[in-house]
Coordinates of C-alpha atoms in Angstrom, one line a residue:
Chain X
M1 CA 35.8 -16.6 -22.8
D2 CA 38.3 -15.8 -20.1
P3 CA 36.9 -17.0 -16.8
V4 CA 38.7 -14.2 -14.9
L5 CA 37.0 -11.7 -17.0
V6 CA 33.6 -13.4 -16.6
I7 CA 33.9 -13.4 -12.8
Q8 CA 35.2 -9.8 -12.8
S9 CA 32.2 -8.6 -14.9
L10 CA 29.8 -10.6 -12.7
I11 CA 31.2 -8.7 -9.7
S12 CA 30.8 -5.4 -11.4
G13 CA 27.3 -6.4 -12.5
V14 CA 26.3 -7.2 -8.9
M15 CA 27.6 -3.9 -7.6
M16 CA 25.9 -1.9 -10.4
G17 CA 22.7 -4.0 -9.9
M18 CA 22.4 -3.2 -6.2
V19 CA 22.7 0.5 -7.0
Y20 CA 19.9 0.2 -9.6
A21 CA 17.9 -1.7 -7.0
L22 CA 18.2 1.2 -4.5
L23 CA 17.2 3.7 -7.1
G24 CA 14.3 1.5 -8.3
V25 CA 12.8 0.4 -5.0
G26 CA 11.3 3.9 -4.3
F27 CA 10.1 4.2 -7.9
S28 CA 8.4 0.9 -7.4
L29 CA 6.8 1.9 -4.1
T30 CA 5.3 5.2 -5.3
W31 CA 3.9 3.3 -8.4
G32 CA 2.4 0.4 -6.4
V33 CA 1.2 2.3 -3.3
M34 CA 0.1 5.6 -4.7
H35 CA -0.5 4.8 -8.4
V36 CA 2.0 7.6 -9.2
I37 CA 4.5 6.9 -11.9
H38 CA 7.2 9.3 -10.7
I39 CA 9.1 10.4 -13.9
S40 CA 11.3 12.9 -11.9
H41 CA 12.4 10.1 -9.5
A42 CA 15.8 9.8 -11.1
V43 CA 16.3 13.6 -11.1
F44 CA 16.1 13.5 -7.3
G45 CA 18.8 10.9 -7.6
L46 CA 20.9 13.4 -9.6
L47 CA 20.1 16.0 -7.0
G48 CA 21.7 13.7 -4.4
A49 CA 24.7 13.2 -6.6
Y50 CA 25.3 16.9 -7.2
F51 CA 24.8 17.6 -3.5
A52 CA 27.5 15.0 -2.7
Y53 CA 29.7 16.4 -5.5
T54 CA 29.5 19.9 -4.1
L55 CA 30.2 18.9 -0.5
L56 CA 33.1 16.8 -1.7
T57 CA 34.8 19.4 -4.0
L58 CA 34.2 22.4 -1.7
Y59 CA 34.7 20.8 1.8
G60 CA 36.1 17.3 1.2
V61 CA 33.0 15.7 2.7
D62 CA 32.9 11.9 2.1
P63 CA 29.9 10.8 -0.1
V64 CA 28.7 8.4 2.6
V65 CA 28.4 11.3 5.0
S66 CA 26.6 13.3 2.2
A67 CA 24.2 10.4 1.7
M68 CA 23.4 10.5 5.5
V69 CA 22.7 14.2 5.3
S70 CA 20.8 14.2 2.0
T71 CA 18.4 11.5 3.0
P72 CA 16.6 13.5 5.7
L73 CA 16.9 16.7 3.7
L74 CA 15.3 15.1 0.6
F75 CA 12.6 13.6 2.9
I76 CA 11.5 17.1 3.9
V77 CA 11.7 18.5 0.4
A78 CA 9.6 15.5 -0.9
C79 CA 7.0 16.1 1.8
A80 CA 6.6 19.6 0.4
V81 CA 6.5 18.4 -3.2
Y82 CA 3.8 15.9 -2.3
Q83 CA 1.6 18.5 -0.5
V84 CA 1.9 21.1 -3.3
L85 CA 2.0 19.0 -6.5
I86 CA 1.0 15.3 -6.0
R87 CA -1.8 15.5 -3.4
P88 CA -4.1 17.7 -5.6
L89 CA -3.8 15.0 -8.2
T90 CA -5.9 12.6 -6.1
K91 CA -8.9 14.4 -7.5
A92 CA -7.9 13.5 -11.0
R93 CA -9.8 10.8 -12.8
E94 CA -6.7 9.1 -14.1
M95 CA -4.1 9.3 -11.4
V96 CA -1.5 7.3 -13.3
V97 CA -1.5 9.4 -16.4
A98 CA -1.9 12.7 -14.6
S99 CA 1.0 11.9 -12.3
M100 CA 3.2 11.0 -15.3
I101 CA 2.5 14.2 -17.1
L102 CA 3.0 16.4 -14.0
T103 CA 6.3 14.7 -12.9
F104 CA 7.6 14.7 -16.5
G105 CA 7.2 18.5 -16.3
L106 CA 8.9 18.6 -13.0
A107 CA 11.8 16.5 -14.4
I108 CA 12.3 19.0 -17.2
I109 CA 12.3 22.0 -14.7
L110 CA 14.7 20.3 -12.3
E111 CA 17.0 19.2 -15.1
N112 CA 17.3 22.8 -16.3
L113 CA 17.9 24.0 -12.8
L114 CA 20.7 21.5 -12.5
V115 CA 22.2 22.9 -15.8
L116 CA 21.9 26.5 -14.4
V117 CA 23.7 25.7 -11.1
W118 CA 26.3 23.0 -12.1
K119 CA 26.6 23.5 -15.9
A120 CA 26.1 20.7 -18.4
D121 CA 29.6 19.2 -18.0
P122 CA 29.9 15.6 -16.9
R123 CA 31.0 15.2 -13.3
L124 CA 32.6 12.4 -11.3
L125 CA 32.6 11.8 -7.6
T126 CA 36.3 11.4 -6.8
P127 CA 36.9 10.9 -3.0
S128 CA 40.4 10.4 -1.8
Y129 CA 40.2 6.6 -2.3
A130 CA 38.8 6.9 -5.8
S131 CA 41.7 5.1 -7.5
E132 CA 42.3 2.5 -4.8
S133 CA 41.2 -1.1 -5.1
W134 CA 40.8 -4.2 -3.0
I135 CA 42.7 -6.9 -4.8
I136 CA 41.8 -10.6 -4.3
G137 CA 43.8 -12.9 -6.5
P138 CA 43.2 -11.9 -10.1
F139 CA 40.2 -9.8 -9.2
Y140 CA 40.1 -6.2 -8.1
L141 CA 37.2 -4.3 -6.5
Q142 CA 37.4 -0.6 -6.8
Y143 CA 36.7 1.2 -3.4
P144 CA 34.2 3.6 -4.8
H145 CA 32.2 0.7 -6.3
L146 CA 32.4 -1.2 -3.0
I147 CA 31.1 1.8 -1.1
G148 CA 28.3 2.5 -3.6
F149 CA 27.3 -1.2 -3.3
A150 CA 27.4 -1.1 0.5
L151 CA 25.4 2.1 0.6
S152 CA 22.7 0.6 -1.6
L153 CA 22.6 -2.6 0.4
V154 CA 22.1 -0.6 3.6
G155 CA 19.5 1.6 2.0
I156 CA 17.4 -1.3 0.7
S157 CA 17.7 -3.3 3.9
S158 CA 16.5 -0.3 6.0
L159 CA 13.6 0.2 3.7
Y160 CA 12.7 -3.5 3.9
V161 CA 12.9 -3.5 7.7
F162 CA 10.8 -0.3 7.9
L163 CA 8.1 -1.9 5.7
K164 CA 8.1 -5.2 7.6
K165 CA 8.6 -4.3 11.2
T166 CA 7.1 -0.8 11.9
T167 CA 3.4 0.1 12.3
T168 CA 3.7 2.8 9.7
G169 CA 5.5 0.5 7.3
M170 CA 2.7 -2.0 7.7
A171 CA 0.2 0.7 7.0
V172 CA 2.0 1.5 3.7
R173 CA 1.8 -2.2 2.7
A174 CA -1.9 -2.3 3.7
A175 CA -2.8 0.8 1.8
W176 CA -1.1 -0.7 -1.3
Q177 CA -3.0 -4.0 -1.0
N178 CA -6.4 -2.7 -0.2
Q179 CA -7.0 1.1 0.1
E180 CA -10.6 0.9 1.3
A181 CA -9.9 -1.6 4.0
A182 CA -6.9 0.4 5.1
R183 CA -9.1 3.5 5.4
L184 CA -11.8 1.6 7.3
Y185 CA -9.2 0.7 10.0
G186 CA -8.0 4.3 10.4
V187 CA -5.1 4.6 7.9
N188 CA -4.9 8.2 6.7
L189 CA -4.1 7.7 3.0
F190 CA -2.7 11.2 2.5
R191 CA -0.3 10.8 5.4
I192 CA 0.8 7.4 4.2
S193 CA 1.2 8.6 0.6
M194 CA 3.3 11.5 1.8
I195 CA 5.6 9.2 3.8
T196 CA 5.8 6.7 0.9
F197 CA 6.7 9.5 -1.6
A198 CA 9.2 11.1 0.8
L199 CA 10.9 7.7 1.5
A200 CA 11.1 7.0 -2.2
V201 CA 12.6 10.4 -3.0
S202 CA 15.2 10.2 -0.2
T203 CA 16.3 6.7 -1.1
A204 CA 16.6 8.0 -4.7
G205 CA 19.0 10.6 -3.4
A206 CA 21.2 7.9 -1.8
G207 CA 20.9 5.8 -4.9
G208 CA 22.0 8.7 -7.0
I209 CA 25.1 9.2 -4.8
S210 CA 25.9 5.5 -5.1
L211 CA 25.5 5.5 -8.8
A212 CA 27.7 8.6 -9.0
L213 CA 30.5 6.6 -7.3
L214 CA 30.3 4.2 -10.2
Y215 CA 29.8 6.4 -13.2
S216 CA 30.1 10.0 -14.3
F217 CA 26.9 12.0 -14.4
E218 CA 25.4 15.1 -16.0
P219 CA 22.1 17.0 -15.8
H220 CA 20.4 14.8 -18.4
S221 CA 21.7 11.5 -17.1
H222 CA 18.4 10.9 -15.3
N223 CA 16.7 10.0 -18.7
L224 CA 18.9 6.9 -19.0
W225 CA 18.6 6.1 -15.3
L226 CA 14.8 6.4 -15.6
I227 CA 14.7 3.7 -18.4
Y228 CA 16.7 1.4 -16.1
L229 CA 14.2 2.1 -13.3
F230 CA 11.3 1.0 -15.5
L231 CA 13.3 -2.1 -16.4
V232 CA 14.0 -2.9 -12.7
V233 CA 10.4 -2.4 -11.7
I234 CA 8.9 -4.3 -14.5
V235 CA 11.2 -7.3 -14.0
G236 CA 10.8 -7.2 -10.2
G237 CA 7.1 -6.5 -9.9
V238 CA 5.5 -3.2 -9.0
G239 CA 5.7 -2.4 -5.2
N240 CA 7.8 -5.6 -4.5
V241 CA 10.9 -4.6 -2.5
I242 CA 12.7 -8.0 -2.6
G243 CA 11.7 -8.5 -6.2
T244 CA 13.1 -5.0 -7.1
A245 CA 16.4 -5.8 -5.4
L246 CA 16.7 -9.2 -7.2
A247 CA 15.7 -7.6 -10.5
G248 CA 18.4 -4.9 -10.0
L249 CA 21.0 -7.7 -9.5
I250 CA 19.8 -9.6 -12.5
I251 CA 19.9 -6.6 -14.8
G252 CA 23.2 -5.5 -13.4
V253 CA 24.7 -8.9 -14.1
I254 CA 23.3 -9.0 -17.7
T255 CA 24.5 -5.5 -18.4
G256 CA 27.9 -6.2 -16.8
L257 CA 28.4 -9.3 -18.9
S258 CA 27.3 -7.7 -22.1
M259 CA 29.5 -4.7 -21.5
A260 CA 32.5 -7.0 -21.1
F261 CA 31.9 -9.3 -24.1
L262 CA 29.8 -7.3 -26.7
P263 CA 30.4 -4.2 -28.7
Y264 CA 29.0 -1.2 -26.8
Q265 CA 26.1 -0.6 -29.1
W266 CA 24.7 -4.0 -28.2
V267 CA 24.5 -3.3 -24.5
N268 CA 21.4 -1.1 -24.5
L269 CA 19.9 -3.1 -27.3
I270 CA 20.0 -6.2 -25.2
T271 CA 18.8 -4.5 -22.0
F272 CA 15.8 -2.9 -23.7
G273 CA 15.0 -6.0 -25.7
L274 CA 14.7 -7.7 -22.4
L275 CA 12.2 -5.0 -21.3
M276 CA 10.1 -5.7 -24.4
V277 CA 10.2 -9.4 -23.7
F278 CA 9.0 -8.9 -20.1
L279 CA 6.2 -6.5 -21.1
I280 CA 4.9 -9.0 -23.6
F281 CA 5.4 -12.3 -21.6
R282 CA 5.5 -11.4 -17.9
P283 CA 3.9 -8.0 -17.4
H284 CA 3.7 -8.6 -13.7
G285 CA 7.4 -9.3 -13.4
L286 CA 9.3 -12.3 -12.3
F287 CA 8.2 -12.1 -8.7
G288 CA 4.6 -10.8 -9.1
E289 CA 3.0 -7.6 -7.8
V290 CA 2.4 -8.8 -4.3
G291 CA 5.3 -9.5 -1.9
Chain Z
M1 CA -26.7 4.2 20.6
L2 CA -26.8 4.9 16.8
E3 CA -29.5 7.1 15.3
I4 CA -29.9 7.8 11.7
D5 CA -32.3 10.5 10.6
G6 CA -33.4 11.4 7.0
L7 CA -30.1 10.2 5.4
T8 CA -29.8 10.9 1.7
V9 CA -26.7 10.0 -0.3
A10 CA -26.0 10.5 -4.0
Y11 CA -23.3 9.3 -6.3
G12 CA -23.3 12.1 -8.9
K13 CA -26.9 12.2 -10.2
M14 CA -27.8 8.8 -9.0
T15 CA -29.5 8.7 -5.6
A16 CA -28.2 5.8 -3.6
L17 CA -30.0 6.4 -0.3
R18 CA -33.2 8.4 0.2
D19 CA -34.5 9.6 3.5
V20 CA -33.2 6.6 5.6
S21 CA -34.0 6.7 9.3
M22 CA -33.2 4.0 11.8
A23 CA -32.2 3.5 15.4
I24 CA -30.0 0.9 17.0
R25 CA -29.9 0.4 20.8
A26 CA -26.9 -0.9 22.8
D27 CA -26.6 -4.7 22.8
D28 CA -29.0 -5.0 19.8
M29 CA -28.5 -7.3 16.9
V30 CA -30.1 -5.7 13.9
A31 CA -30.6 -7.2 10.4
L32 CA -30.4 -5.1 7.2
L33 CA -32.1 -7.0 4.4
G34 CA -32.9 -6.2 0.8
G35 CA -31.9 -7.1 -2.8
N36 CA -28.8 -6.1 -4.7
G37 CA -28.5 -2.4 -5.2
A38 CA -31.0 -1.6 -2.4
G39 CA -28.4 0.6 -0.7
K40 CA -27.3 -1.6 2.2
S41 CA -23.6 -1.3 1.6
T42 CA -23.9 2.4 0.9
L43 CA -25.6 2.8 4.2
L44 CA -22.8 1.0 6.0
N45 CA -20.1 3.0 4.1
T46 CA -21.8 6.3 5.0
I47 CA -21.9 5.3 8.7
S48 CA -18.2 4.4 8.4
G49 CA -17.4 7.8 6.8
L50 CA -16.2 6.5 3.4
V51 CA -19.1 8.3 1.8
Q52 CA -20.4 11.7 2.9
P53 CA -24.2 12.2 3.0
E54 CA -26.0 14.9 1.1
K55 CA -28.7 15.4 3.7
G56 CA -29.6 14.0 7.1
E57 CA -27.8 13.1 10.2
I58 CA -26.0 10.2 11.9
R59 CA -25.7 10.5 15.7
W60 CA -23.5 8.2 17.8
Q61 CA -24.3 8.4 21.5
G62 CA -25.9 11.8 20.8
Q63 CA -22.8 13.1 18.9
S64 CA -23.2 14.0 15.2
L65 CA -20.8 12.2 12.9
R66 CA -21.2 14.8 10.2
G67 CA -18.0 15.5 8.2
L68 CA -15.9 13.0 10.2
G69 CA -13.5 10.8 8.3
P70 CA -13.2 7.0 8.5
D71 CA -10.2 7.2 10.9
I72 CA -12.2 9.2 13.5
I73 CA -15.2 7.0 13.1
C74 CA -13.1 3.9 13.5
S75 CA -11.6 5.4 16.7
L76 CA -15.1 5.9 18.1
G77 CA -15.6 2.2 17.9
I78 CA -17.8 1.9 14.9
I79 CA -16.2 -0.9 12.9
Q80 CA -17.1 -2.4 9.6
V81 CA -16.3 -5.8 8.2
P82 CA -16.6 -4.9 4.5
E83 CA -18.3 -6.9 1.8
G84 CA -15.9 -9.3 0.1
R85 CA -13.7 -9.3 3.2
K86 CA -11.1 -6.9 1.7
L87 CA -8.1 -8.5 3.5
F88 CA -4.5 -7.5 2.8
P89 CA -3.8 -10.7 0.8
A90 CA 0.1 -10.6 0.8
M91 CA 0.2 -10.0 4.6
T92 CA 0.1 -12.8 7.1
V93 CA -3.0 -13.6 9.2
E94 CA -1.4 -12.0 12.2
E95 CA -0.4 -8.8 10.3
N96 CA -4.0 -8.5 9.0
L97 CA -5.2 -8.8 12.6
L98 CA -2.7 -6.2 13.8
M99 CA -3.8 -3.8 11.1
G100 CA -7.2 -3.8 12.8
A101 CA -5.5 -2.4 15.9
Y102 CA -3.7 0.3 13.9
L103 CA -5.1 3.4 15.7
P104 CA -3.3 4.3 19.0
A105 CA -6.0 3.3 21.5
A106 CA -6.5 -0.1 20.0
R107 CA -2.7 -0.5 19.5
K108 CA -2.0 -0.2 23.2
V109 CA -4.1 -3.3 24.0
R110 CA -3.3 -5.2 20.8
R111 CA -1.6 -8.1 22.6
Q112 CA -4.7 -8.7 24.8
S113 CA -7.0 -8.3 21.7
L114 CA -4.9 -10.8 19.8
D115 CA -5.4 -13.4 22.6
W116 CA -9.1 -12.6 22.7
V117 CA -9.5 -13.1 18.9
Y118 CA -7.5 -16.3 19.0
S119 CA -9.7 -17.6 21.8
H120 CA -12.8 -17.0 19.7
M121 CA -11.2 -18.4 16.5
P122 CA -8.6 -21.0 17.6
H123 CA -7.7 -22.2 14.1
L124 CA -6.6 -18.7 13.2
A125 CA -3.8 -19.1 15.8
Q126 CA -2.5 -22.1 13.9
R127 CA -2.4 -20.1 10.7
R128 CA -1.0 -16.9 12.0
R129 CA 2.1 -16.9 9.9
Q130 CA 0.3 -17.9 6.7
R131 CA -0.5 -15.4 3.9
A132 CA -4.1 -14.3 4.3
G133 CA -4.6 -14.7 0.5
S134 CA -3.8 -18.4 0.7
L135 CA -6.6 -19.2 3.1
S136 CA -10.1 -20.7 2.2
G137 CA -13.0 -18.3 1.9
G138 CA -14.4 -19.3 5.4
E139 CA -11.0 -18.7 7.0
Q140 CA -10.6 -15.4 5.2
Q141 CA -14.0 -14.3 6.6
M142 CA -12.8 -15.2 10.1
V143 CA -9.7 -13.1 9.6
A144 CA -11.9 -10.2 8.4
I145 CA -14.1 -10.5 11.6
G146 CA -11.0 -11.0 13.7
R147 CA -9.4 -7.8 12.2
A148 CA -12.6 -5.9 13.1
L149 CA -12.5 -7.2 16.7
M150 CA -8.9 -6.0 17.0
A151 CA -10.2 -2.5 16.6
R152 CA -12.2 -3.0 19.8
P153 CA -15.7 -2.3 18.3
R154 CA -18.6 -1.0 20.2
L155 CA -20.7 -1.3 17.1
L156 CA -19.9 -4.1 14.7
M157 CA -21.2 -3.8 11.1
L158 CA -21.0 -6.9 9.0
D159 CA -21.6 -6.6 5.3
E160 CA -22.6 -10.0 3.7
P161 CA -20.3 -12.1 6.0
S162 CA -21.5 -15.4 4.6
L163 CA -21.4 -14.5 0.9
G164 CA -19.7 -17.2 -1.2
L165 CA -19.1 -19.5 1.8
S166 CA -19.9 -23.2 2.1
P167 CA -23.0 -23.9 4.2
R168 CA -20.7 -25.2 7.0
A169 CA -18.5 -22.1 7.0
S170 CA -21.5 -19.9 6.8
A171 CA -23.1 -21.5 9.8
E172 CA -19.8 -21.1 11.7
V173 CA -19.8 -17.3 10.9
F174 CA -23.4 -17.0 12.1
A175 CA -22.5 -18.9 15.3
I176 CA -19.5 -16.6 16.0
V177 CA -21.5 -13.4 15.3
S178 CA -24.5 -14.4 17.6
N179 CA -22.0 -15.5 20.2
L180 CA -20.3 -12.1 20.2
N181 CA -23.8 -10.5 20.4
R182 CA -24.6 -12.6 23.5
E183 CA -21.4 -11.3 25.1
G184 CA -22.8 -7.7 24.6
M185 CA -21.6 -6.7 21.1
T186 CA -24.0 -4.3 19.4
T187 CA -24.2 -5.6 15.8
I188 CA -25.7 -4.7 12.4
I189 CA -25.7 -7.5 9.9
V190 CA -26.3 -7.3 6.2
S191 CA -27.1 -10.6 4.6
Q192 CA -28.9 -12.3 1.7
E193 CA -29.5 -15.3 3.9
V194 CA -32.9 -14.0 5.1
Q195 CA -34.1 -16.9 7.3
E196 CA -30.8 -17.4 9.1
T197 CA -30.4 -13.7 9.7
L198 CA -33.9 -13.2 10.9
S199 CA -33.5 -16.1 13.4
I200 CA -30.4 -14.6 15.1
T201 CA -31.4 -10.9 15.1
S202 CA -34.0 -9.1 17.2
Y203 CA -35.0 -6.4 14.8
A204 CA -34.9 -6.0 11.0
Y205 CA -34.9 -3.3 8.4
V206 CA -35.8 -4.1 4.8
M207 CA -34.4 -1.8 2.1
E208 CA -35.6 -1.2 -1.4
N209 CA -34.4 1.3 -4.0
G210 CA -32.3 3.2 -1.4
G211 CA -35.1 3.6 1.1
I212 CA -36.4 1.7 4.1
A213 CA -39.4 -0.3 2.8
L214 CA -40.4 -1.7 6.2
H215 CA -39.1 -2.6 9.6
G216 CA -40.1 -4.6 12.6
P217 CA -39.1 -7.3 15.1
S218 CA -37.4 -10.1 13.2
A219 CA -39.8 -12.7 14.6
A220 CA -42.8 -10.9 13.3
L221 CA -41.2 -10.4 9.8
R222 CA -40.5 -14.1 9.7
E223 CA -44.1 -15.0 10.4
D224 CA -45.8 -12.6 8.1
P225 CA -46.6 -14.5 4.8
E226 CA -47.3 -11.2 2.9
I227 CA -43.9 -9.7 3.8
K228 CA -42.2 -13.0 3.1
K229 CA -43.6 -13.1 -0.4
S230 CA -43.1 -9.5 -1.5
Y231 CA -39.9 -8.4 0.1
L232 CA -37.9 -11.4 1.3
G233 CA -38.4 -13.7 -1.7
L234 CA -39.3 -16.7 0.5

C-alpha cells in the first residue's frame, strides 16, 4: 500500500466522518431523549442542502452563510412539526414504533416535494472555491471538504456546549436520564422535547449542507444517509454526543480507507457488515448509552 | 398546611387510592406506613401532580391543587424525593443538585442553596464532580435529598429514603431528616422501617388497600400492642 494514499484517504475519512457525526448527533438525541426514531431526519438534511444550492445558484450566497440562515429557519419549522405531528404521539402506547411509521410517511412526502421543486437530477454545491485545494507536501485538502468539516466541527461543539453548560441543555440531559425525576423538579417534557427535536432538525440541515459540499445529492439521497445515521448512532451509543462524534470519525475512516483500496461494491458491504457486528455484539455501542 | 379530602385515584379499572383524607400542619413530621401496594407512593405522586385524581381535593394553604402539573406544584414548594432515588446517573453530583433548582425562583438562589446543602452533607462537597451513578447507595440517597433541598421545599415528601441502605447509612438518613424537621421543615416520610419512623415522627397514617386504615400520634401507635400486631407487623 502506498503510504501517501493511506494518509490521503485517512484525511478524507476524517472529514467525511465529522459530517456524518453532525448529521447523526441530532438523530441520536431525538432517539435517546424522546424515544422518537426520526426517519425523516436526513430529509431535513437534504432540505438544508437544497436551500444552500438555491441560494448559491440564484444569488451566489456562500454555503456557510446559508447554514447560518437555515439553522434558525429549520428550528422554527421543526417546532411546528413537533407540535402538529410528534407531540400527539406521546399518547401512543409504543412511541418508538409509532414515531418510526409516522416519520417514514413524512420522509416520503418530503422526498416527493423535493422532486417537485428541484427535479430528480443530482446536484452539487459548487461555490467559487470548489476546485481549489490546500496542498501540504504530497497531500491535498479540497476547500469544500475543509469547509464542510469545519462547519460540522462547529455544529457539534456548539451542541455539546449547549448540553453541558446551559440550564436548558442540562434539562434535556436530565429528561433523557430519568423522565419522572425531571418532571418532579419542574421540567416540562413537552417543551424540552420540542427544543430537542428542533435542535436535531436544525443541525441536520447544517449537516446536509456540509455533506453536500463533499458529495452530489438528489431527492432520494436521504435513504443512504439514513443508513449511515443508524450506523453512527449504534456505534456511538444512543444519545451520546461525544460517542456519536467519535463513531462518525471511525466510520468515516473505515469508509475512506475501503473506498481507496477496495472495489466499490465492497464499501457498503463492509460498512453494513460492521452494523450487523455491532448489533449482535455491542448493541449499546462502543461508548454506552450514557455520557 | 396540606389538606387531603376524599381522594380517589384509579389506574384504568384498578383503584389505587380510595377516599383518602389527611391533614398536615406546618412544622409537622408525619409518617405514612403500610405494606407494599397499599397506595403510599401513589398518594405522594398524586400530591406531586404526576397522577391526576378521579375524585377528591388536595388543598395547599387553602388553595386547590386540582389540575395543576408537577412543575407548578414544584414551584409551590411541595417537593418529593422519589422512591429508588431516581437520580440522573450520568450527571455529576453537583449537576444533580443544580437540577433541583431548575425552576426560576429556586435558580436565583441556587448558589446559597448549594452551600446550605453542602453544609448539611459535607461529604457530597468532596464528591461534587463525580458521576452520581458511581456513588454508593447511601451517598446516592443523600444526593436525592440534597436535590430536593435545592428546590427550596416548604413540604418535603420522602418515599422510602432508607430502602436498600446499610443500617449505618439508613441511620444517617434518618438523622438528617429529623434534623431538617427540627429546623422547621414540614415533612412526610414513607418508610418500611416502622419503629425508626414512628420514633422520629409526631403523627402517623397507616394505609391498607388504597385507604387509610388508621391514624394517630406516633407514640400511641408504637405502644398499642393490637395495632403493632395487625398493621405494623411487629
